[in-house]
CSV table of C-alpha atoms in Angstrom, one decimal:
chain,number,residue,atom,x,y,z
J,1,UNK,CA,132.0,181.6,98.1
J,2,UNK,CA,129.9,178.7,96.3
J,3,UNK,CA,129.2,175.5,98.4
J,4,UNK,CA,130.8,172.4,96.5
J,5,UNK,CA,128.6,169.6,95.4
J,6,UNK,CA,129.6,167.9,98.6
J,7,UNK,CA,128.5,170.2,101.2
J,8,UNK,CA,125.6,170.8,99.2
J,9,UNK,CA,124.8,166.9,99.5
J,10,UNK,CA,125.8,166.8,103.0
J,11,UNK,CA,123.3,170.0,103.5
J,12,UNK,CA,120.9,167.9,102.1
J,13,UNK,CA,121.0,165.0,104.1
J,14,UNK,CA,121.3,166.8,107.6
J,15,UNK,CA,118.3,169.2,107.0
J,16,UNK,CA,115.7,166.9,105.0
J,17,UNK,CA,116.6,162.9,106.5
J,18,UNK,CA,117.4,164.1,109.6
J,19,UNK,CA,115.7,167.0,110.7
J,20,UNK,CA,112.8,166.1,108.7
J,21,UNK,CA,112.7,169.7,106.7
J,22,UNK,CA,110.5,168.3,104.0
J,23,UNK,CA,109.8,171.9,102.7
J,24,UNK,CA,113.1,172.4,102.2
J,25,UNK,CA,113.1,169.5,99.6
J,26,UNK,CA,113.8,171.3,96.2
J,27,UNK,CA,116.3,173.8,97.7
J,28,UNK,CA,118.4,171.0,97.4
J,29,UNK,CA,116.3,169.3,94.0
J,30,UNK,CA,115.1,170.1,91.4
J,31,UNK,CA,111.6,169.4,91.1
J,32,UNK,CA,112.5,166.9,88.2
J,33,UNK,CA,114.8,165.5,90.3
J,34,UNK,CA,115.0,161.7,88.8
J,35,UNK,CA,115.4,158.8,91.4
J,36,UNK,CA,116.8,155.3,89.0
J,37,UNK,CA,115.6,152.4,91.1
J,38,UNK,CA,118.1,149.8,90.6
J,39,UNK,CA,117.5,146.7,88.9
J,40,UNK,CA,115.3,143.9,90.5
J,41,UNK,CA,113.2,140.7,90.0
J,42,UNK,CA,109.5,141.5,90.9
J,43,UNK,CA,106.6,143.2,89.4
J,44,UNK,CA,107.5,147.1,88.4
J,45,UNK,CA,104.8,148.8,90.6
J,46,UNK,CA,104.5,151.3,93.3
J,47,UNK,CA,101.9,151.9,95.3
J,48,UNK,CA,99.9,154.0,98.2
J,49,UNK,CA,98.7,153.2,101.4
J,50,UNK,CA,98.5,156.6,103.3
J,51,UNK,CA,94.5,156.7,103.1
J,52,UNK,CA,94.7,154.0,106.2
J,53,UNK,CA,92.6,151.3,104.4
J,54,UNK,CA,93.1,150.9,100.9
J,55,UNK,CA,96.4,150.5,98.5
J,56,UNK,CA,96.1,151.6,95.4
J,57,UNK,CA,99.0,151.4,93.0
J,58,UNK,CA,100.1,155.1,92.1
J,59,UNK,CA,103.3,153.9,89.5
J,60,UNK,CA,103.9,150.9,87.0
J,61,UNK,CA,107.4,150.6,85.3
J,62,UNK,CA,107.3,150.6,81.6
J,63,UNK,CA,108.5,147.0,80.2
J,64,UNK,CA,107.8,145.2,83.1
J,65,UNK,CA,106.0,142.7,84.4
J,66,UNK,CA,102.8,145.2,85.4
J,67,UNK,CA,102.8,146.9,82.7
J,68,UNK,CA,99.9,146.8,80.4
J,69,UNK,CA,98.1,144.6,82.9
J,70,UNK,CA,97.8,146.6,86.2
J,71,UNK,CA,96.7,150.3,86.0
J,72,UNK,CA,97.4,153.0,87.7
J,73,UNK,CA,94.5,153.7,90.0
J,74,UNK,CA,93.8,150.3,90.6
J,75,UNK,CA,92.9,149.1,94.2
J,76,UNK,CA,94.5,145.8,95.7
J,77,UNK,CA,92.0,143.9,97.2
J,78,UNK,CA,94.1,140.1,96.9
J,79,UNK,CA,97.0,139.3,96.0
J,80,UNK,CA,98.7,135.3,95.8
J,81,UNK,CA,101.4,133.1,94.4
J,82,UNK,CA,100.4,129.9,95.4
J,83,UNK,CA,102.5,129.8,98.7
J,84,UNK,CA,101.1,132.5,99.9
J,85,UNK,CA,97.8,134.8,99.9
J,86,UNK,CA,98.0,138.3,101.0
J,87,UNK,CA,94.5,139.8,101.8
J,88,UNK,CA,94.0,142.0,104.8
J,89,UNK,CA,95.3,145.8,104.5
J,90,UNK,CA,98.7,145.2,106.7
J,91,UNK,CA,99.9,142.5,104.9
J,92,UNK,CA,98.9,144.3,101.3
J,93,UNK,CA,100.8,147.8,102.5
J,94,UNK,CA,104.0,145.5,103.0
J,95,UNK,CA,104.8,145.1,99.7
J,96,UNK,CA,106.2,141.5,100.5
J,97,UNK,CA,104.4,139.6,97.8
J,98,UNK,CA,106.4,141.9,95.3
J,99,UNK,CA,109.8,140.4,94.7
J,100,UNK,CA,110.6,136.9,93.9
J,101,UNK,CA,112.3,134.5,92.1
J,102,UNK,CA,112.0,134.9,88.4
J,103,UNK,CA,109.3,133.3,86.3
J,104,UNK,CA,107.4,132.8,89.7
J,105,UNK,CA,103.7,133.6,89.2
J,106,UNK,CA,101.6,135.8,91.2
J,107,UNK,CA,97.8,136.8,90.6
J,108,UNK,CA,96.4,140.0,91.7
J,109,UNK,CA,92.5,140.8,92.4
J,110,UNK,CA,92.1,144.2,91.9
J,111,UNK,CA,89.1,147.0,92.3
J,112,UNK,CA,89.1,149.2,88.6
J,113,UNK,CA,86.2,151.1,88.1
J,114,UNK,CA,84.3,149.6,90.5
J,115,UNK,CA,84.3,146.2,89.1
J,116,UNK,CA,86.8,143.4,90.7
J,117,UNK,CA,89.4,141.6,88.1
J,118,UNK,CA,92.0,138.9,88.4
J,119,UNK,CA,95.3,139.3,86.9
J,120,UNK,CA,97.5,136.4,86.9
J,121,UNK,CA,101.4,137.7,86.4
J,122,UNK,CA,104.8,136.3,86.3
J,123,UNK,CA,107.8,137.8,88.4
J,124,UNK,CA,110.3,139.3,85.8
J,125,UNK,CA,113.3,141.2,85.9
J,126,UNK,CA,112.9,145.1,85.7
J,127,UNK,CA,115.0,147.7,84.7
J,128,UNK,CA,114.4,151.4,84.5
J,129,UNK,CA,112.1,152.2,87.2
J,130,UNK,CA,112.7,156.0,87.5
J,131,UNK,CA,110.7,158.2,90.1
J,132,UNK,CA,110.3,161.8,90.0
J,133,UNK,CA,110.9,163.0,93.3
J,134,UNK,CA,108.0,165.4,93.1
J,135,UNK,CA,105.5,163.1,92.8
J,136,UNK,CA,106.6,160.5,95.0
J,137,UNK,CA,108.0,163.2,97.9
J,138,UNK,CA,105.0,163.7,100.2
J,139,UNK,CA,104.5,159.7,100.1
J,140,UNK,CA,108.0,159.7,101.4
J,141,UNK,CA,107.7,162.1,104.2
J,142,UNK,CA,104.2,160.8,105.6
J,143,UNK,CA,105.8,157.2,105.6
J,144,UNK,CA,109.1,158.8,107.4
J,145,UNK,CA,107.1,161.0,109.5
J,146,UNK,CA,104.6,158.3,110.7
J,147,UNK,CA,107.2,155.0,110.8
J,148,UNK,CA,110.4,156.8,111.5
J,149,UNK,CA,109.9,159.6,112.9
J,150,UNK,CA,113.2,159.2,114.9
J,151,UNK,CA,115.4,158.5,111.9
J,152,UNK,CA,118.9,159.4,111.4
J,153,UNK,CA,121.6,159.2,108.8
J,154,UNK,CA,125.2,159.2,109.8
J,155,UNK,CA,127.5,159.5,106.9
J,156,UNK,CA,130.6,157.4,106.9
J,157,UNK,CA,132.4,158.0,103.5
J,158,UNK,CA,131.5,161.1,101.5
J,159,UNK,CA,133.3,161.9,98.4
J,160,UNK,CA,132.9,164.1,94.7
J,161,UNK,CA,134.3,164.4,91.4
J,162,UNK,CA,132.9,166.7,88.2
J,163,UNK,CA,128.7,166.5,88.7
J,164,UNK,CA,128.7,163.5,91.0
J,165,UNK,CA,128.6,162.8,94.7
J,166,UNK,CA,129.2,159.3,95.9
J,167,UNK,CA,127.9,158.8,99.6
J,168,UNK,CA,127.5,155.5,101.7
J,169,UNK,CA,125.8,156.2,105.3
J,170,UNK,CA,124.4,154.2,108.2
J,171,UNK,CA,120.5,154.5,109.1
J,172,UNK,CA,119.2,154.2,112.1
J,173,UNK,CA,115.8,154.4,114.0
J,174,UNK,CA,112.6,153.1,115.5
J,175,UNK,CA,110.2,151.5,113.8
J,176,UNK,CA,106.3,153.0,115.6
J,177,UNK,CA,104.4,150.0,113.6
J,178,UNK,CA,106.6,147.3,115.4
J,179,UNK,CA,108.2,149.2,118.2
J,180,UNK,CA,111.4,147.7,117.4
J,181,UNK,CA,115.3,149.7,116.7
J,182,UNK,CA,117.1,148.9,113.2
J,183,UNK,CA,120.3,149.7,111.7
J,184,UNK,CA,121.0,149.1,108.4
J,185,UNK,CA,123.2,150.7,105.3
J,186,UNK,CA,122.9,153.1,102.1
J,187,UNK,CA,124.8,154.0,99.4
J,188,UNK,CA,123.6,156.4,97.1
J,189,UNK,CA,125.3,158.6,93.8
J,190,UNK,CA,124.2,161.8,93.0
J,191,UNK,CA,124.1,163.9,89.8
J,192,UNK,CA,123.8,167.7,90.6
J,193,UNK,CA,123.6,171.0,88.6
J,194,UNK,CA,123.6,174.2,88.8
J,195,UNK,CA,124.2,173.8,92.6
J,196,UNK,CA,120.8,171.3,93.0
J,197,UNK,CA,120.5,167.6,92.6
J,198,UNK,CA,119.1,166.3,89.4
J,199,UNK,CA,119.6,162.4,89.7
J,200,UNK,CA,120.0,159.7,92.1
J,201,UNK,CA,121.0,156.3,92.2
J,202,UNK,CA,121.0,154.4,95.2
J,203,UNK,CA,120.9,150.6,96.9
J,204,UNK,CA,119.7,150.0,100.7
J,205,UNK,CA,120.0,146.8,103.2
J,206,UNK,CA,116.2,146.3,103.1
J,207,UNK,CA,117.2,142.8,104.0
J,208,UNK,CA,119.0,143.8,107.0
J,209,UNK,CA,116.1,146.2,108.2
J,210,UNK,CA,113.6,143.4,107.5
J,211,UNK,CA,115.4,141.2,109.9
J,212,UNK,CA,115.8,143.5,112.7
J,213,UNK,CA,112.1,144.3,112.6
J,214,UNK,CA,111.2,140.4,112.9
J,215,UNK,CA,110.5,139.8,109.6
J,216,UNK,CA,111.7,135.5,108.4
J,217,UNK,CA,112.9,134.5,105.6
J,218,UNK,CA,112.5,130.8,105.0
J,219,UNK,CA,115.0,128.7,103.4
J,220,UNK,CA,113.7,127.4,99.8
J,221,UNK,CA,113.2,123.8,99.3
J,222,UNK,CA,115.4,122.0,96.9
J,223,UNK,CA,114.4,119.2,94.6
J,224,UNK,CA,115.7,116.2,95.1
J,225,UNK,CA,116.9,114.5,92.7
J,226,UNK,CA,116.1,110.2,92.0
C-alpha cells in the first residue's frame, strides 16, 4: 500500500530534521524541489560563510534591491547603514544588517575580482525569492550540523488535502555558537508529486529564536513633532 502525502511528509521530517539523514534528502525531494521564501523588506541576497573566514554571497533575488548591483561571487568585506557598521567575519555571517525598514539605506564594500567596490543600496520589499533545494542543501546541513546539531522538530498539527500538506511544528535545540537552548515555531505547506515533494512554502519565529539566543532589539526613535 502507497504512503499518503502525510506520512510521506512526516517521514520526511523525522529522518532528515531530526535524525539528521541528509543523504536521504531527495528520497523525499525532488532535486528541483523549489523553496518560495516569503515576502520581506531587505536586500534579496543569500550568502555563504562555511569557509570559516570569508562570506561570499552565493544567491541574489531577481527584482530586488541586489539585483544588478551585487554579484554572485562577491565577498563582503563592510557593510553599514549609518547606525550601524558591520565589519568583522561574526557580525557579517549574521545576516543582521539584512532586513530593515523600507527605503532605509545600506552600503556594502565588497571584494569582485580582486578589486574592492562600494555599493550604496536601499532596503526594498522583495518578492519571489525561490531556492532550489539542491543547491542550497549542503549549506543547510553544515549550518544544522555545526549550530544545531541537537535539533528537533515536534509536529503539533499535521494535515492534507489533493497535492498539499499543511504542517505547523515546534523547534527546539542548542545553539554551539552561543551555548544557549531556544524554542521557537514553523509552519510550512508542501506541494508533492508523484510521492516526492516538489515545493515549499514556509514562515519561522526567527524573532523568537533571536531573543532566546540574546540577541536586542532596540525600540525605534520617534520624531517629535513642534
Amino acid at each position: 500500500m502507497s504512503k499518503t502525502n502525510v506520512q510521506i511528509v512526516e517521514e520526511y521530517v523525522e529522518e532528515v530534521s531530526n535524525r539528521k539523514h541528509f543523504e536521504r534528502v531527495f528520497d523525499y525531494c525532488t532535486e528541483d524541489c523549489v523553496i518560495h521564501v516569503a515576502p520581506y523588506v531587505g536586500l534579496g541576497l543569500n550568502f555563504d560563510d562555511r569557509s570559516g573566514d570569508k562570506v561570499v554571497l552565493m544567491d541574489i533575488a531577481p527584482n530586488s534591491p541586489a539585483a544588478g548591483n551585487l554579484q554572485v561571487g562577491d565577498e563582503l568585506v563592510r557593510v553599514t547603514d549609518g547606525a550601524k557598521t558591520w565589519e568583522t567575519f561574526k557580525d557579517l555571517k549574521s545576516g543582521l544588517w539584512g532586513q530593515g525598514a523600507m527605503g532605509t539605506p545600506i552600503t556594502f564594500t565588497v571584494k569582485r575580482d580582486g578589486k574592492l567596490m562600494n555599493i550604496p543600496l536601499k532596503r526594498g520589499r522583495v518578492d519571489g525569492f525561490d531556492l532550489v533545494l539542491s543547491t542550497y542543501i549542503d549549506l543547510w546541513k553544515d549550518g544544522t550540523l555545526k549550530y544545531w546539531p541537537d535539533s528537533n522538530v515536534e509536529i503539533k498539527m499535521i494535515f492534507g488535502e489533493g497535492d498539499r500538506v499543511a504542517c505547523y511544528w515546534i523547534n527546539s535545540g542548542t545553539n554551539q555558537e552561543y551555548q544557549r537552548s531556544a524554542v521557537w515555531s514553523e509552519m510550512n505547506i508542501y506541494r508533492l508529486k508523484d510521492g516526492k515533494i516538489v515545493e515549499g512554502w514556509g514562515v519561522e519565529d526567527s524573532f523568537s529564536q533571536l531573543k532566546q539566543l540574546g540577541y536586542q532589539i532596540d525600540e525605534p526613535v520617534t520624531e517629535q513633532t513642534a
